[in-house]
Amino acid sequence: MPDVRLIFQLFWTYLKIGTFTLGGGYAMLPLIQHEVVDKRHWIEEEEFLNMIALAQAAPGLIAVNSAIFIGHRIAGWKGVIATILGAALPSIVIILLIAIYFQQFKNLPTIEAIFKGIRPAVVALIAAAVIRMARKI
């Protein structure tokens, strides 16, 4: 039976990834790889690449599919719940806050500039993930 600390580590790891990644699941892949493969050594790099292939083939979001795989691999069903909550909770909270306040601020030049600045960063994160995976394959 998995340790409570391990469950919390899974939750916290995916919460950080979900909070600090803009651009969706593919932009999360480099952070997931850093945390899960390089830093915590929960899985090997080859298993990570296989997980990405499975996550892409399965229906649903790649971030959630990878969270399911990692969570189950490390701590069973409790791990799945921890990683899914960790990955999804930041997006849910941010979307709710944006929905509540966006109408008031959407036409401010600063907000428009922020969104224009985020676009190239998201493209770069996705490109970095694709290049890194291509090199490994």
Short mmCIF file of C-alpha atoms in Angstrom, two decimals:
data_model
loop_
_atom_site.label_atom_id
_atom_site.label_comp_id
_atom_site.label_asym_id
_atom_site.label_seq_id
_atom_site.Cartn_x
_atom_site.Cartn_y
_atom_site.Cartn_z
CA MET A 1 0.00 0.00 0.00
CA PRO A 2 1.45 3.40 -1.00
CA ASP A 3 2.71 5.76 1.64
CA VAL A 4 0.76 9.01 2.25
CA ARG A 5 3.94 10.99 1.60
CA LEU A 6 4.29 9.38 -1.82
CA ILE A 7 0.68 10.21 -2.69
CA PHE A 8 1.28 13.81 -1.61
CA GLN A 9 4.51 13.93 -3.67
CA LEU A 10 2.59 12.77 -6.73
CA PHE A 11 -0.12 15.36 -6.12
CA TRP A 12 2.39 18.15 -5.44
CA THR A 13 4.52 17.28 -8.50
CA TYR A 14 1.55 17.40 -10.85
CA LEU A 15 0.13 20.49 -9.12
CA LYS A 16 3.40 22.33 -9.83
CA ILE A 17 3.42 21.12 -13.41
CA GLY A 18 -0.23 22.09 -13.91
CA THR A 19 0.27 25.49 -12.32
CA PHE A 20 3.38 26.60 -14.15
CA THR A 21 2.72 25.26 -17.65
CA LEU A 22 0.93 27.30 -20.27
CA GLY A 23 -0.18 25.74 -23.53
CA GLY A 24 -1.70 22.42 -22.62
CA GLY A 25 -0.49 18.86 -22.40
CA TYR A 26 2.29 18.93 -24.98
CA ALA A 27 3.84 21.95 -23.28
CA MET A 28 3.74 19.97 -20.00
CA LEU A 29 5.79 17.06 -21.34
CA PRO A 30 9.26 18.57 -20.74
CA LEU A 31 8.30 19.43 -17.15
CA ILE A 32 6.78 16.01 -16.57
CA GLN A 33 9.93 14.38 -17.92
CA HIS A 34 12.16 16.54 -15.73
CA GLU A 35 10.18 15.78 -12.57
CA VAL A 36 9.31 12.13 -13.16
CA VAL A 37 12.39 10.83 -15.00
CA ASP A 38 15.30 13.15 -14.24
CA LYS A 39 14.57 14.43 -10.73
CA ARG A 40 12.53 11.76 -8.93
CA HIS A 41 13.56 8.70 -11.01
CA TRP A 42 10.06 7.23 -10.79
CA ILE A 43 10.37 5.80 -14.31
CA GLU A 44 13.12 5.39 -16.90
CA GLU A 45 13.35 7.55 -20.01
CA GLU A 46 12.37 4.70 -22.34
CA GLU A 47 9.26 4.04 -20.25
CA PHE A 48 8.48 7.78 -20.41
CA LEU A 49 8.62 7.72 -24.21
CA ASN A 50 6.37 4.65 -24.28
CA MET A 51 3.98 6.42 -21.90
CA ILE A 52 3.79 9.39 -24.27
CA ALA A 53 2.94 7.08 -27.17
CA LEU A 54 0.19 5.43 -25.12
CA ALA A 55 -1.10 8.78 -23.85
CA GLN A 56 -1.37 10.06 -27.42
CA ALA A 57 -3.12 6.93 -28.64
CA ALA A 58 -5.69 6.87 -25.84
CA PRO A 59 -8.72 9.14 -26.00
CA GLY A 60 -8.52 12.24 -23.84
CA LEU A 61 -5.99 14.85 -22.90
CA ILE A 62 -2.33 13.87 -22.99
CA ALA A 63 -1.66 15.53 -19.62
CA VAL A 64 -4.44 13.57 -17.94
CA ASN A 65 -3.48 10.33 -19.68
CA SER A 66 0.13 10.73 -18.60
CA ALA A 67 -1.02 11.56 -15.06
CA ILE A 68 -3.07 8.36 -15.02
CA PHE A 69 -0.12 6.30 -16.23
CA ILE A 70 2.41 7.80 -13.78
CA GLY A 71 -0.01 7.78 -10.85
CA HIS A 72 -0.97 4.14 -11.41
CA ARG A 73 2.59 3.04 -12.05
CA ILE A 74 3.90 4.64 -8.85
CA ALA A 75 1.03 4.29 -6.36
CA GLY A 76 -1.95 2.48 -7.88
CA TRP A 77 -5.40 4.03 -7.91
CA LYS A 78 -4.62 6.46 -5.09
CA GLY A 79 -1.76 7.71 -7.22
CA VAL A 80 -4.10 8.13 -10.19
CA ILE A 81 -6.44 10.31 -8.14
CA ALA A 82 -3.54 12.36 -6.77
CA THR A 83 -1.96 13.02 -10.17
CA ILE A 84 -5.23 13.82 -11.94
CA LEU A 85 -6.25 16.25 -9.20
CA GLY A 86 -2.80 17.81 -9.21
CA ALA A 87 -2.76 18.23 -12.99
CA ALA A 88 -6.34 19.48 -13.37
CA LEU A 89 -6.89 21.62 -10.27
CA PRO A 90 -4.76 24.61 -11.35
CA SER A 91 -6.48 24.81 -14.74
CA ILE A 92 -9.92 24.61 -13.17
CA VAL A 93 -9.15 27.38 -10.67
CA ILE A 94 -7.50 29.61 -13.28
CA ILE A 95 -10.36 29.16 -15.76
CA LEU A 96 -12.92 29.97 -13.08
CA LEU A 97 -11.04 33.13 -12.10
CA ILE A 98 -10.65 34.19 -15.72
CA ALA A 99 -14.34 33.57 -16.39
CA ILE A 100 -15.28 35.69 -13.40
CA TYR A 101 -12.97 38.64 -14.10
CA PHE A 102 -12.11 38.55 -17.81
CA GLN A 103 -15.04 40.65 -19.02
CA GLN A 104 -13.88 43.52 -16.83
CA PHE A 105 -10.28 43.51 -18.06
CA LYS A 106 -10.21 42.04 -21.58
CA ASN A 107 -9.83 45.38 -23.38
CA LEU A 108 -6.95 46.71 -21.27
CA PRO A 109 -3.78 47.15 -23.36
CA THR A 110 -1.66 45.41 -20.72
CA ILE A 111 -3.86 42.29 -20.76
CA GLU A 112 -3.83 42.20 -24.57
CA ALA A 113 -0.02 42.51 -24.53
CA ILE A 114 0.30 39.68 -22.00
CA PHE A 115 -1.76 37.33 -24.17
CA LYS A 116 0.25 38.31 -27.27
CA GLY A 117 3.46 37.57 -25.35
CA ILE A 118 2.27 34.19 -24.12
CA ARG A 119 1.59 32.85 -27.63
CA PRO A 120 5.23 32.55 -28.77
CA ALA A 121 6.24 31.05 -25.41
CA VAL A 122 3.63 28.32 -25.80
CA VAL A 123 4.80 27.56 -29.34
CA ALA A 124 8.41 27.35 -28.08
CA LEU A 125 7.46 24.95 -25.27
CA ILE A 126 5.63 22.64 -27.66
CA ALA A 127 8.48 22.80 -30.19
CA ALA A 128 11.01 21.96 -27.46
CA ALA A 129 8.99 18.91 -26.44
CA VAL A 130 8.73 17.69 -30.04
CA ILE A 131 12.45 18.20 -30.70
CA ARG A 132 13.47 16.46 -27.50
CA MET A 133 11.21 13.46 -28.24
CA ALA A 134 12.44 13.30 -31.84
CA ARG A 135 16.05 13.16 -30.68
CA LYS A 136 15.30 10.31 -28.29
CA ILE A 137 13.43 8.30 -30.91
#
